[in-house]
Every structure is written in structure tokens, then in C-alpha cells.
Short mmCIF file of C-alpha atoms in Angstrom, two decimals:
data_model
loop_
_atom_site.label_atom_id
_atom_site.label_comp_id
_atom_site.label_asym_id
_atom_site.label_seq_id
_atom_site.Cartn_x
_atom_site.Cartn_y
_atom_site.Cartn_z
CA MET A 740 4.16 36.20 22.85
CA LYS A 741 1.58 34.40 20.38
CA ASP A 742 4.37 32.85 18.35
CA SER A 743 5.93 31.40 21.60
CA ARG A 744 2.49 29.99 22.96
CA ARG A 745 2.23 28.15 19.49
CA LEU A 746 5.75 26.67 19.51
CA LEU A 747 4.93 25.59 23.30
CA SER A 748 1.84 23.78 22.18
CA SER A 749 3.79 22.17 19.29
CA VAL A 750 6.75 21.04 21.71
CA PHE A 751 5.06 19.45 24.55
CA ASN A 752 2.21 17.91 22.77
CA GLN A 753 3.31 15.34 20.27
CA ALA A 754 6.05 12.74 19.05
CA PHE A 755 8.88 13.81 16.89
CA PHE A 756 10.62 12.72 13.91
CA LEU A 757 13.84 14.24 15.16
CA GLY A 758 17.55 13.56 15.90
CA PRO A 759 19.13 13.89 19.15
CA GLU A 760 21.38 16.58 17.67
CA GLY A 761 18.18 18.64 17.13
CA VAL A 762 16.83 17.91 20.55
CA GLY A 763 20.09 19.44 21.93
CA MET A 764 20.12 22.40 19.80
CA CYS A 765 16.77 23.39 20.52
CA MET A 766 16.56 22.52 24.35
CA PRO A 767 17.82 25.88 25.31
CA VAL A 768 14.83 27.65 23.40
CA PHE A 769 12.18 25.06 24.77
CA LEU A 770 13.60 25.70 28.22
CA ALA A 771 13.19 29.54 27.80
CA PHE A 772 9.78 29.21 26.93
CA ARG A 773 8.83 27.20 29.85
CA ASN A 774 10.45 29.63 32.16
CA GLY A 775 8.39 32.23 30.37
CA GLN A 776 11.05 34.16 28.60
CA GLU A 777 9.00 36.41 26.00
CA ASN A 778 11.86 36.52 23.23
CA PRO A 779 13.64 33.11 23.15
CA ARG A 780 14.71 34.02 19.54
CA SER A 781 17.20 36.28 20.76
CA MET A 782 18.97 33.00 22.58
CA MET A 783 19.71 31.85 18.90
CA GLY A 784 21.58 35.01 17.77
CA SER A 785 18.96 36.94 16.32
CA ASP A 786 19.01 40.59 16.37
CA ASP A 787 15.70 42.57 15.45
CA ALA A 788 17.46 45.69 15.13
CA ALA A 789 19.78 44.41 12.25
CA PRO A 790 18.60 44.90 8.74
CA LYS A 791 17.20 41.59 7.41
CA VAL A 792 18.71 40.25 4.39
CA GLY A 793 16.10 38.56 1.81
CA PHE A 794 16.31 34.71 1.42
CA GLU A 795 16.84 34.89 -2.22
CA ALA A 796 20.34 37.13 -1.75
CA ARG A 797 21.90 33.69 -0.62
CA PHE A 798 21.70 32.36 -4.08
CA THR A 799 24.30 33.00 -7.07
CA CYS A 800 21.06 32.77 -9.10
CA SER A 801 18.91 35.30 -10.43
CA ALA A 802 15.46 35.00 -8.42
CA THR A 803 12.67 36.64 -6.79
CA PRO A 804 10.46 36.11 -3.66
CA TYR A 805 7.80 33.89 -4.33
CA VAL A 806 5.66 35.03 -1.26
CA SER A 807 4.14 38.28 -0.29
CA GLU A 808 5.87 41.38 1.41
CA GLU A 809 4.42 40.49 4.79
CA GLU A 810 5.37 36.65 4.73
CA GLN A 811 9.03 38.05 3.75
CA TYR A 812 9.03 40.11 7.01
CA TRP A 813 7.99 37.62 9.13
CA LEU A 814 9.84 34.43 7.51
CA ASP A 815 13.55 33.90 7.41
CA TYR A 816 13.14 31.26 4.87
CA TYR A 817 10.60 31.70 2.05
CA PRO A 818 10.49 30.16 -1.67
CA VAL A 819 12.06 32.14 -4.40
CA LEU A 820 11.47 31.65 -8.35
CA THR A 821 14.33 31.88 -10.42
CA ASP A 822 14.60 33.26 -14.06
CA THR A 823 14.73 29.76 -15.46
CA GLY A 824 11.34 28.61 -13.69
CA VAL A 825 12.83 26.57 -11.02
CA LEU A 826 10.97 27.28 -7.54
CA ILE A 827 13.12 27.19 -4.69
CA ILE A 828 11.58 25.77 -1.31
CA PRO A 829 13.43 26.05 1.63
CA VAL A 830 12.99 23.34 4.24
CA MET A 831 15.19 24.44 7.26
CA GLU A 832 15.74 24.37 11.07
CA THR A 833 13.41 22.19 13.39
CA LEU A 834 10.19 21.72 11.73
CA MET A 835 6.87 22.20 13.41
CA GLN A 836 3.36 21.90 11.79
CA TYR A 837 2.93 25.86 11.92
CA ASP A 838 5.22 28.78 11.52
CA TYR A 839 7.57 29.82 14.64
CA CYS A 840 10.07 32.30 15.07
CA GLY A 841 10.66 32.89 11.15
CA VAL A 842 10.74 29.06 10.46
CA PRO A 843 8.01 27.87 8.23
CA GLY A 844 5.88 25.07 9.35
CA THR A 845 5.18 22.26 7.28
CA SER A 846 1.62 23.11 6.51
CA THR A 847 3.24 26.33 4.94
CA ILE A 848 5.61 24.13 3.13
CA ALA A 849 2.89 21.85 1.83
CA LYS A 850 0.92 24.83 0.30
CA TRP A 851 4.34 26.43 -1.51
CA TYR A 852 4.30 23.03 -3.31
CA GLN A 853 0.45 23.14 -4.19
CA LYS A 854 0.89 26.51 -5.56
CA GLY A 855 4.00 25.82 -7.66
CA GLU A 856 2.21 22.77 -9.18
CA ALA A 857 -0.67 24.91 -10.35
CA ASP A 858 1.44 27.80 -11.53
CA PRO A 859 2.47 27.48 -15.42
CA GLN A 860 5.50 29.80 -14.55
CA VAL A 861 7.04 27.09 -12.46
CA LYS A 862 8.92 24.33 -14.56
CA ALA A 863 10.60 22.37 -11.74
CA PHE A 864 11.13 22.33 -7.82
CA LEU A 865 14.42 22.33 -6.09
CA GLU A 866 13.96 21.84 -2.32
CA VAL A 867 17.10 22.98 -0.21
CA GLU A 868 17.23 20.91 2.94
CA ASN A 869 19.07 21.35 6.46
CA THR A 870 17.26 20.05 9.03
CA PRO A 871 17.47 17.63 11.73
CA GLY A 872 13.76 16.76 11.35
CA GLY A 873 10.80 18.03 13.85
CA ALA A 874 7.34 17.18 14.71
CA VAL A 875 5.23 14.06 13.41
CA LEU A 876 2.25 16.51 12.67
CA GLY A 877 2.48 17.94 9.17
CA THR A 878 5.37 16.01 8.17
CA ALA A 879 3.54 13.68 6.09
CA GLU A 880 1.07 16.22 4.55
CA VAL A 881 4.20 17.72 2.86
CA ALA A 882 5.69 14.38 1.38
CA LEU A 883 2.11 13.67 0.06
CA ALA A 884 1.90 17.32 -1.50
CA LYS A 885 5.19 16.47 -3.26
CA LEU A 886 3.88 13.26 -4.51
CA ALA A 887 0.96 14.99 -6.00
CA CYS A 888 3.37 17.20 -8.01
CA THR A 889 3.64 16.53 -11.77
CA LYS A 890 6.87 18.64 -11.98
CA THR A 891 10.23 17.33 -11.25
CA ILE A 892 11.31 17.62 -7.71
CA VAL A 893 15.04 17.68 -6.70
CA SER A 894 16.09 17.79 -2.96
CA PHE A 895 19.77 19.48 -2.32
CA CYS A 896 20.98 18.94 1.16
CA GLU A 897 23.28 21.68 2.50
CA GLY A 898 23.99 20.13 5.76
CA MET A 899 21.19 17.79 7.73
CA SER A 900 18.37 15.83 6.07
CA CYS A 901 17.47 13.58 8.74
CA SER A 902 14.31 11.83 10.61
CA GLY A 903 11.29 14.36 9.15
CA GLY A 904 13.79 15.71 6.81
CA GLN A 905 14.62 12.49 5.45
CA TYR A 906 10.87 11.75 5.27
CA ILE A 907 10.36 14.93 3.37
CA SER A 908 13.10 14.51 0.94
CA SER A 909 12.41 10.68 0.06
CA ALA A 910 9.40 12.17 -1.82
CA SER A 911 11.76 14.12 -3.92
CA ASP A 912 12.55 12.37 -7.41
CA TYR A 913 16.40 13.08 -7.00
CA THR A 914 18.41 13.80 -3.67
CA PHE A 915 21.70 15.30 -3.52
CA ALA A 916 24.31 16.38 -1.07
CA SER A 917 26.37 19.69 -1.21
CA SER A 918 29.62 17.87 0.41
CA LEU A 919 30.60 14.59 2.03
CA ASN A 920 29.89 15.65 5.47
CA CYS A 921 26.00 15.93 4.85
CA MET A 922 23.97 13.58 7.11
CA PHE A 923 20.94 11.75 6.58
CA GLY A 924 18.81 8.94 7.84
CA SER A 925 17.56 8.70 11.35
CA ILE A 926 14.67 7.29 10.21
CA GLY A 927 12.40 6.57 13.12
CA VAL A 928 10.11 8.22 15.85
CA MET A 929 10.58 9.32 19.20
CA ILE A 930 9.08 11.09 22.25
CA SER A 931 10.46 12.46 25.25
CA TYR A 932 8.85 11.60 28.68
CA ARG A 933 8.88 14.14 31.37
CA ASP A 934 7.93 13.49 34.92
CA TYR A 935 7.25 16.84 36.77
CA THR A 936 5.91 15.17 39.98
CA GLN A 937 9.05 15.71 41.98
CA TYR A 938 9.40 19.15 40.81
CA TYR A 939 6.05 20.25 41.42
CA GLU A 940 6.34 18.49 45.02
CA ASN A 941 9.01 20.67 45.65
CA LEU A 942 6.93 23.53 44.98
CA GLY A 943 4.41 22.36 47.18
CA ILE A 944 2.18 21.27 44.54
CA LYS A 945 0.57 17.67 44.51
CA MET A 946 -0.78 16.60 41.13
CA ILE A 947 -3.57 14.31 40.96
CA ASP A 948 -4.98 13.23 37.70
CA LEU A 949 -8.79 12.20 37.50
CA TYR A 950 -10.54 10.19 34.97
CA SER A 951 -14.18 9.43 33.89
CA VAL A 952 -14.97 5.95 34.78
CA ASP A 953 -16.16 5.78 30.92
CA SER A 954 -12.58 6.51 29.76
CA PRO A 955 -10.61 3.84 31.08
CA LEU A 956 -8.11 4.15 28.32
CA LYS A 957 -7.75 7.72 28.00
CA ASN A 958 -3.75 8.68 28.40
CA ALA A 959 -3.26 5.00 29.15
CA GLU A 960 0.25 5.23 27.76
CA HIS A 961 1.16 8.26 30.14
CA ARG A 962 -0.21 6.57 33.37
CA ALA A 963 1.80 3.24 32.30
CA ALA A 964 4.82 5.37 31.92
CA LYS A 965 4.23 7.11 35.30
CA GLU A 966 4.37 3.44 36.87
CA GLY A 967 7.57 2.95 34.76
CA ASP A 968 6.08 0.82 32.11
CA PHE A 969 6.88 2.39 28.58
CA THR A 970 5.77 -0.30 26.44
CA GLN A 971 2.67 1.18 25.68
CA TYR A 972 4.45 4.19 23.90
CA THR A 973 7.38 2.15 22.57
CA GLU A 974 5.05 -1.04 21.13
CA GLY A 975 1.95 1.12 20.91
CA ILE A 976 1.80 4.76 19.12
CA LEU A 977 5.62 5.22 18.43
CA TYR A 978 5.78 1.81 16.77
CA LYS A 979 2.85 2.66 14.57
CA LEU A 980 4.21 5.94 13.66
CA ASP A 981 7.42 4.26 12.83
CA GLN A 982 5.79 1.72 10.50
CA ASN A 983 4.17 4.63 8.59
CA PHE A 984 7.32 6.26 8.43
CA MET A 985 9.18 3.31 7.20
CA ASN A 986 6.44 2.02 4.70
CA PHE A 987 6.67 5.55 2.92
CA VAL A 988 10.63 5.44 2.47
CA LYS A 989 10.46 2.04 1.26
CA ALA A 990 7.79 2.96 -1.17
CA THR A 991 9.50 5.96 -2.45
CA ARG A 992 13.11 4.82 -2.01
CA PRO A 993 12.96 1.24 -3.52
CA ASN A 994 16.55 0.55 -2.97
CA VAL A 995 16.86 1.76 0.87
CA SER A 996 18.58 -0.75 2.88
CA ALA A 997 17.47 -2.46 6.28
CA LEU A 998 20.31 -0.66 7.94
CA ALA A 999 18.95 2.37 7.09
CA LEU A 1000 15.42 1.96 8.32
CA GLN A 1001 16.71 0.82 11.54
CA GLY A 1002 17.43 4.65 12.05
CA LYS A 1003 21.16 4.80 11.67
CA THR A 1004 22.24 8.44 10.62
CA MET A 1005 24.94 8.28 7.85
CA LEU A 1006 27.11 10.74 6.01
CA THR A 1007 26.90 11.27 2.45
CA GLN A 1008 28.79 8.52 1.02
CA GLU A 1009 27.32 6.06 3.27
CA ALA A 1010 24.06 7.07 2.87
CA GLN A 1011 24.23 6.77 -1.22
CA GLU A 1012 25.30 3.22 -0.50
CA ASN A 1013 22.23 2.52 1.48
CA GLY A 1014 19.90 3.90 -0.88
CA LEU A 1015 18.95 7.20 0.71
CA ILE A 1016 20.16 9.67 -1.83
CA ASP A 1017 21.21 9.91 -5.43
CA GLY A 1018 24.80 11.82 -5.32
CA ILE A 1019 26.81 14.61 -4.46
CA CYS A 1020 26.84 17.91 -6.51
CA THR A 1021 26.85 21.89 -6.32
CA PHE A 1022 24.00 23.81 -5.84
CA GLU A 1023 24.09 25.13 -9.47
CA GLU A 1024 24.39 21.41 -10.74
CA ALA A 1025 21.24 20.69 -8.77
CA LEU A 1026 19.41 23.56 -10.29
CA ALA A 1027 20.43 22.58 -13.87
CA PHE A 1028 19.62 19.05 -13.14
CA ALA A 1029 15.86 19.74 -11.98
CA LEU A 1030 15.31 21.57 -15.42
CA SER A 1031 17.12 18.71 -17.33
CA LYS A 1032 15.28 15.43 -15.80
CA SER A 1033 11.70 14.28 -16.07
CA PRO A 1034 9.99 13.27 -12.94
CA ARG A 1035 10.82 9.82 -11.68
CA LYS A 1036 7.42 9.66 -9.73
CA ILE A 1037 6.04 6.36 -8.18
CA THR A 1038 4.00 3.82 -10.20
CA PRO A 1039 1.93 0.86 -8.90
CA LYS A 1040 4.49 -1.60 -10.84
CA GLN A 1041 7.49 -0.05 -9.24
CA TYR A 1042 6.96 -0.38 -5.67
CA THR A 1043 4.86 -2.79 -3.33
CA ASP A 1044 3.43 -0.30 -1.04
CA MET A 1045 1.38 1.73 -3.68
CA ASN A 1046 -1.89 0.68 -2.01
CA PHE A 1047 -0.99 2.14 0.89
CA ILE A 1048 0.41 5.51 -0.64
CA ASN A 1049 -2.87 5.64 -2.91
CA LYS A 1050 -5.20 5.08 0.38
CA VAL A 1051 -3.31 8.13 2.10
CA ARG A 1052 -3.24 10.19 -0.94
CA ALA A 1053 -6.91 9.64 -1.27
CA LYS A 1054 -7.75 10.57 2.53
CA PHE A 1055 -5.75 14.07 1.66
CA GLY A 1056 -7.60 14.54 -1.65
CA LEU A 1057 -4.47 14.26 -3.65
CA SER A 1058 -4.42 12.88 -6.98
CA THR A 1059 -3.56 9.02 -7.47
CA GLU A 1060 -3.02 8.94 -11.00
CA GLN A 1061 0.48 7.68 -12.48
CA PRO A 1062 2.69 8.91 -15.42
CA ASP A 1063 3.64 6.28 -18.10
CA THR A 1064 6.20 3.89 -17.07
CA THR A 1065 9.72 3.72 -18.09
CA GLN A 1066 11.06 1.50 -20.95
CA ALA A 1067 12.23 -1.37 -18.48
CA GLU A 1068 8.77 -1.69 -17.06
CA THR A 1069 7.03 -1.31 -20.31
CA GLU A 1070 9.27 -4.52 -21.11
CA VAL A 1071 8.20 -6.42 -18.26
CA MET A 1072 4.40 -5.48 -18.52
CA SER A 1073 4.95 -6.78 -22.17
CA GLN A 1074 6.22 -10.00 -20.85
CA ILE A 1075 3.25 -10.42 -18.38
CA ASP A 1076 0.72 -9.56 -21.35
CA ASN A 1077 2.17 -12.42 -23.54
CA LEU A 1078 2.15 -14.71 -20.55
CA ASN A 1079 -1.57 -13.81 -19.82
CA THR A 1080 -2.31 -14.45 -23.59
CA GLN A 1081 -0.71 -18.01 -23.33
CA VAL A 1082 -3.14 -18.64 -19.96
CA THR A 1083 -6.24 -17.36 -22.04
CA GLU A 1084 -5.52 -19.54 -25.06
CA ARG A 1085 -5.00 -22.66 -22.66
CA ASP A 1086 -7.97 -21.80 -20.96
CA THR A 1087 -9.94 -21.62 -24.20
CA THR A 1088 -8.75 -25.14 -24.99
CA ILE A 1089 -9.74 -26.90 -21.70
CA ALA A 1090 -13.05 -25.17 -22.10
CA THR A 1091 -13.08 -26.94 -25.69
CA HIS A 1092 -12.03 -30.35 -24.24
CA VAL A 1093 -14.50 -30.23 -21.47
CA ALA A 1094 -17.65 -29.35 -23.76
CA THR A 1095 -16.67 -32.24 -26.19
CA ILE A 1096 -16.39 -34.71 -23.13
CA ALA A 1097 -19.85 -33.34 -21.82
CA GLU A 1098 -21.33 -34.17 -25.51
CA ARG A 1099 -19.82 -37.63 -25.58
CA ASP A 1100 -21.39 -38.32 -22.07
CA SER A 1101 -24.82 -36.79 -23.50
CA THR A 1102 -24.42 -39.73 -26.41
CA ILE A 1103 -23.35 -42.53 -24.06
CA GLN A 1104 -26.65 -41.90 -21.66
CA GLY A 1105 -28.83 -41.81 -24.92
CA LEU A 1106 -27.28 -45.33 -25.92
CA ASN A 1107 -27.54 -46.59 -22.36
CA ASP A 1108 -31.34 -45.50 -22.27
CA GLN A 1109 -32.05 -47.40 -25.62
CA ILE A 1110 -30.61 -50.44 -24.51
CA ALA A 1111 -32.50 -50.21 -21.23
CA ALA A 1112 -35.76 -50.04 -23.30
CA ALA A 1113 -34.59 -52.64 -25.40
CA ASN A 1114 -34.22 -55.01 -22.76
CA THR A 1115 -37.52 -54.20 -21.17
CA ALA A 1116 -39.53 -54.78 -24.46
CA HIS A 1117 -37.48 -58.28 -24.92
CA GLN A 1118 -38.55 -59.39 -21.26
CA THR A 1119 -42.17 -58.22 -22.00
CA ALA A 1120 -42.22 -60.51 -25.38
CA THR A 1121 -40.90 -63.30 -23.51
CA ALA A 1122 -43.38 -63.26 -20.52
CA GLY A 1123 -46.31 -62.78 -23.08
CA LEU A 1124 -45.15 -65.88 -25.38
CA GLN A 1125 -44.95 -67.84 -21.89
CA ALA A 1126 -48.25 -67.22 -21.08
CA ARG A 1127 -49.89 -68.12 -24.38
CA ILE A 1128 -47.78 -71.44 -24.23
CA THR A 1129 -49.49 -71.97 -20.87
CA GLU A 1130 -53.25 -70.99 -22.46
CA LEU A 1131 -52.77 -73.48 -25.21
CA GLU A 1132 -51.41 -76.50 -23.05
CA ALA A 1133 -54.49 -76.10 -20.64
CA ARG A 1134 -56.88 -76.64 -23.75
CA VAL A 1135 -55.92 -80.41 -23.87
CA PRO A 1136 -57.52 -82.54 -20.84
CA GLY A 1137 -55.29 -85.02 -19.24
CA ALA A 1138 -52.24 -83.80 -20.92
CA PRO A 1139 -49.13 -83.12 -19.33
CA VAL A 1140 -48.50 -79.29 -19.19
CA ALA A 1141 -45.18 -78.80 -21.17
CA GLN A 1142 -42.88 -76.49 -19.25
CA ALA A 1143 -41.09 -73.90 -21.49
CA PRO A 1144 -37.39 -74.74 -21.41
CA THR A 1145 -35.50 -72.34 -19.32
CA PRO A 1146 -33.83 -69.82 -21.65
CA THR A 1147 -30.50 -70.54 -22.11
CA THR A 1148 -29.65 -67.33 -22.93
CA ASP A 1149 -30.16 -64.27 -20.56
CA PRO A 1150 -31.91 -61.36 -21.53
CA ILE A 1151 -29.95 -58.79 -23.29
CA THR A 1152 -28.00 -56.53 -21.01
CA VAL A 1153 -26.15 -53.53 -21.39
CA GLU A 1154 -22.93 -55.50 -21.52
CA ASP A 1155 -24.55 -58.25 -24.12
CA ASP A 1156 -26.22 -56.15 -26.97
CA SER A 1157 -24.77 -58.11 -30.02
CA PRO A 1158 -26.94 -59.11 -32.71
CA ALA A 1159 -26.14 -62.71 -32.21
CA ALA A 1160 -27.59 -62.81 -28.51
CA ALA A 1161 -30.75 -61.20 -30.10
CA HIS A 1162 -31.34 -63.91 -32.46
CA ALA A 1163 -30.60 -66.61 -29.93
CA GLY A 1164 -33.39 -65.24 -28.17
CA MET A 1165 -35.66 -65.42 -30.81
CA ALA A 1166 -34.75 -68.93 -31.44
CA GLN A 1167 -35.88 -70.22 -28.09
CA VAL A 1168 -39.32 -68.56 -28.61
CA SER A 1169 -39.74 -70.59 -32.03
CA ASN A 1170 -38.74 -73.66 -30.22
CA LEU A 1171 -41.36 -73.22 -27.80
CA ALA A 1172 -44.01 -72.47 -30.36
CA ALA A 1173 -42.92 -76.05 -32.24
CA ALA A 1174 -43.20 -77.65 -29.34
CA ALA A 1175 -46.53 -76.80 -28.42
CA LYS A 1176 -47.84 -77.42 -31.91
CA LYS A 1177 -46.50 -80.91 -31.81
CA ASN A 1178 -48.42 -81.73 -28.52
CA ARG A 1179 -51.67 -80.56 -30.30
CA GLU A 1180 -51.16 -82.81 -33.20
CA ASN A 1181 -50.47 -85.85 -30.83
CA ARG A 1182 -53.61 -85.29 -28.81
CA LYS A 1183 -55.75 -85.27 -32.16
CA LYS A 1184 -54.41 -88.84 -33.32
#
């Protein structure tokens, strides 16, 4: 019964990465829980009295359980380690955050990846999938745990890898289908809104929700939906969850098409054409492939959403270090480095030219200062000579005052700094002195 309560809580308290096929398949079980049936697992054809066959028995390869005997007893699906060092991890049925009815929850699956990554016996991972998706909570944690692994991860779909299953498989290095009839995609998020008002009224129960005056936005989506307005769900929390889902798939599957991101469910061939998977093969081929290929992990140079991925990784304490880039990426980076070198050289040349111009400006300013000083000295000398002439003229009584002829040449300016102009100015001064001398001689006679 404890297992049933946990599943009830998971089902009725969150949104889902789940296709409609999964909803229809699980609805009888959910209704049985709601009506108080204590052993809904029997509705799924399970017979507790029958001898249980280990999960490892379904594989043709030699493998041993990778969990304790107690976990083998409670779980219908659990990881097994092959003799060649490949850890087979099951992702099966409708996914919940925690284990239920023999189905491992996403929190358990994430721990298996973390354990395998730390185990030197594990050389690679083979994820066996057959799931329509499931609860939002816990799904991203599995995907992020996979991104933190340095060992190759291959997903092998035996039937469905939809919605939450597609989210998880997108974090694998390679994804293959077992046949042409496998189903992929259904990217997106959904929630089923249930209005039990009429149901309870028929039972004579009237439900009244009361909220604190300090919490006007609490359950705002639900309250609006009761009035027929679902936009706070579809344009609010569901939209944001959907954006997180799509951003992750675009980051990990860079060739995914816009059609696939709209939520379409696709069979194998169409899924490959739209960038959701890498091909089709047998289980044995997928097993050998996992050991033969190096990881194809995300690198910041490959995808544009690595900032988002690294932030989420850091939030969960996962490594953000990336392996070396591929040869193609190295060539691109080499070209970028060459361009950066050219830009640096041009910046250096420009800086040199700027320094030269500044030096020349300083020289020109010095010359301008010298010319201004020469002009000032010239004007001072001219004024002194004019004053002396006036003084000499005044010593002869009754003699007309000789006026110094107006200079025909302007003082030296910044524009007239030639030697000829300087000589012309001095000639004026000499003429004035000669005229004064002649006046004195005439007066003596």
C-alpha cells in the first residue's frame, strides 16, 4: 500500500513528459488507486505467485546483476553488467521520480549511471529503452547524470522512446532503434486538468478553497482553470517546462528538425531523417558498438546552448569539463586563431600609427610655442624703439615731433615666419633711427 500511495502522489501532483498512449495505458491503474484498490499491479497481469525471472535472462549475452538481491526482488528492471564491461541500464514503462510497482524511478536510474561512471569495471553504457515518458520531476536529473559520464553511452530503443524517454535518450552519445516500427519524439509537456466539483456535489460535498490574503497568486493557474482560463498553464509553467525540454534536445541533438521540436511522434525512418536517432541495428550490434566508439559528448564549440547546460550541470554539482574537440572542430578553431592573430597585428600597427601622430602633434605644438614667443619679443622690441625715438624728439625745443612711419610689414605671425619678413622689420627700425639722427643734426646748424 505504501508503494501505491507514492505512485498516487507522483501521478496527481505534477506535469508529465508523456504521450497519450502512455496516458491511456496507465489510466486503469490510476483509477484503481483512486478507488482504493490495494493491489493495482494485478490489473497489469502481474502474478506474485509465479517464479520471477531475472532481468539478465532476457539478454543473449552473459551478464550479472549490478544491484543487490533485495533490489532484484523488488524491481522488474535493473542494470546488468556484461562480461565485456558494458553496463546495460533499463529505462522502461511509465517513468516516475521514485520506484513503483517494480518499475525503477528516474532517481534510481540516475544513481546507476553515477555508480557505473565511478566503477573501473564498466567500460561503456547501453541504455535499453521502451517508455512513453512520464513525470517531469526526475527526468532532467537522469539526462544530466548521463552528460556527466565520460564513458560512451548508447541508447537502444525496443519500442518507444517518447517524450520523457526522448529527453533521456537525447543525452546519449548514439541512439538506435531495434526495428522500423519503433516510436520516437513527442517532445513537449502536458498536464491533465481534473474538475471534481460535480463529482463531489453528487456526493453531497461542497468544496471551498480558502487562501491567505498574503498569497493572492497561490494556485493561480488552478483557480483560473476552474473559471475556464487555461492560459496560465499553457503560457506559463507548461511553456517554461517545454522550453527547457526543447533547449536540452537542441543542445544534445544539434540536427533535430523544427518539426520534431513541435512534438510530433515519429517512426524510426522519419525520426532518423529529423535528427532524433542515428540508425537501426540489433541488440548485439548496439552492444558491440558501445565498446567500439569513443564518446561523442557535448562541447561548447559544437552547440549554442552550452551556457545553459553548464549552468544546470553546476546546479546539480555535475562536471562541466569537456573532452577534446574533433578534427573538424580543431580546423575551425585553427582558422579562428589565425584570424585573431591578424586582428592583433592590425591593432598593433594602428597603435604605432597613433603614437607617431601624437609625437608629431607634440612637435608642431612646440614650434607654435616658439613662433608665439618670437612674435611677442618682436612686438616688445618695436614698442621700446618707438618710445626711445619719442624721447629724443622731445629734447629739441620747438621742433616738430617726428612720427615714426607706420610699419609696412605686420609683426611676424604664425603664418609669416620667413627670414625675409624678419629682415623687413629690422629695416624699419633702422630707418626710424636714421631719421632721428638727421633731425638732431639740422637743429645744431
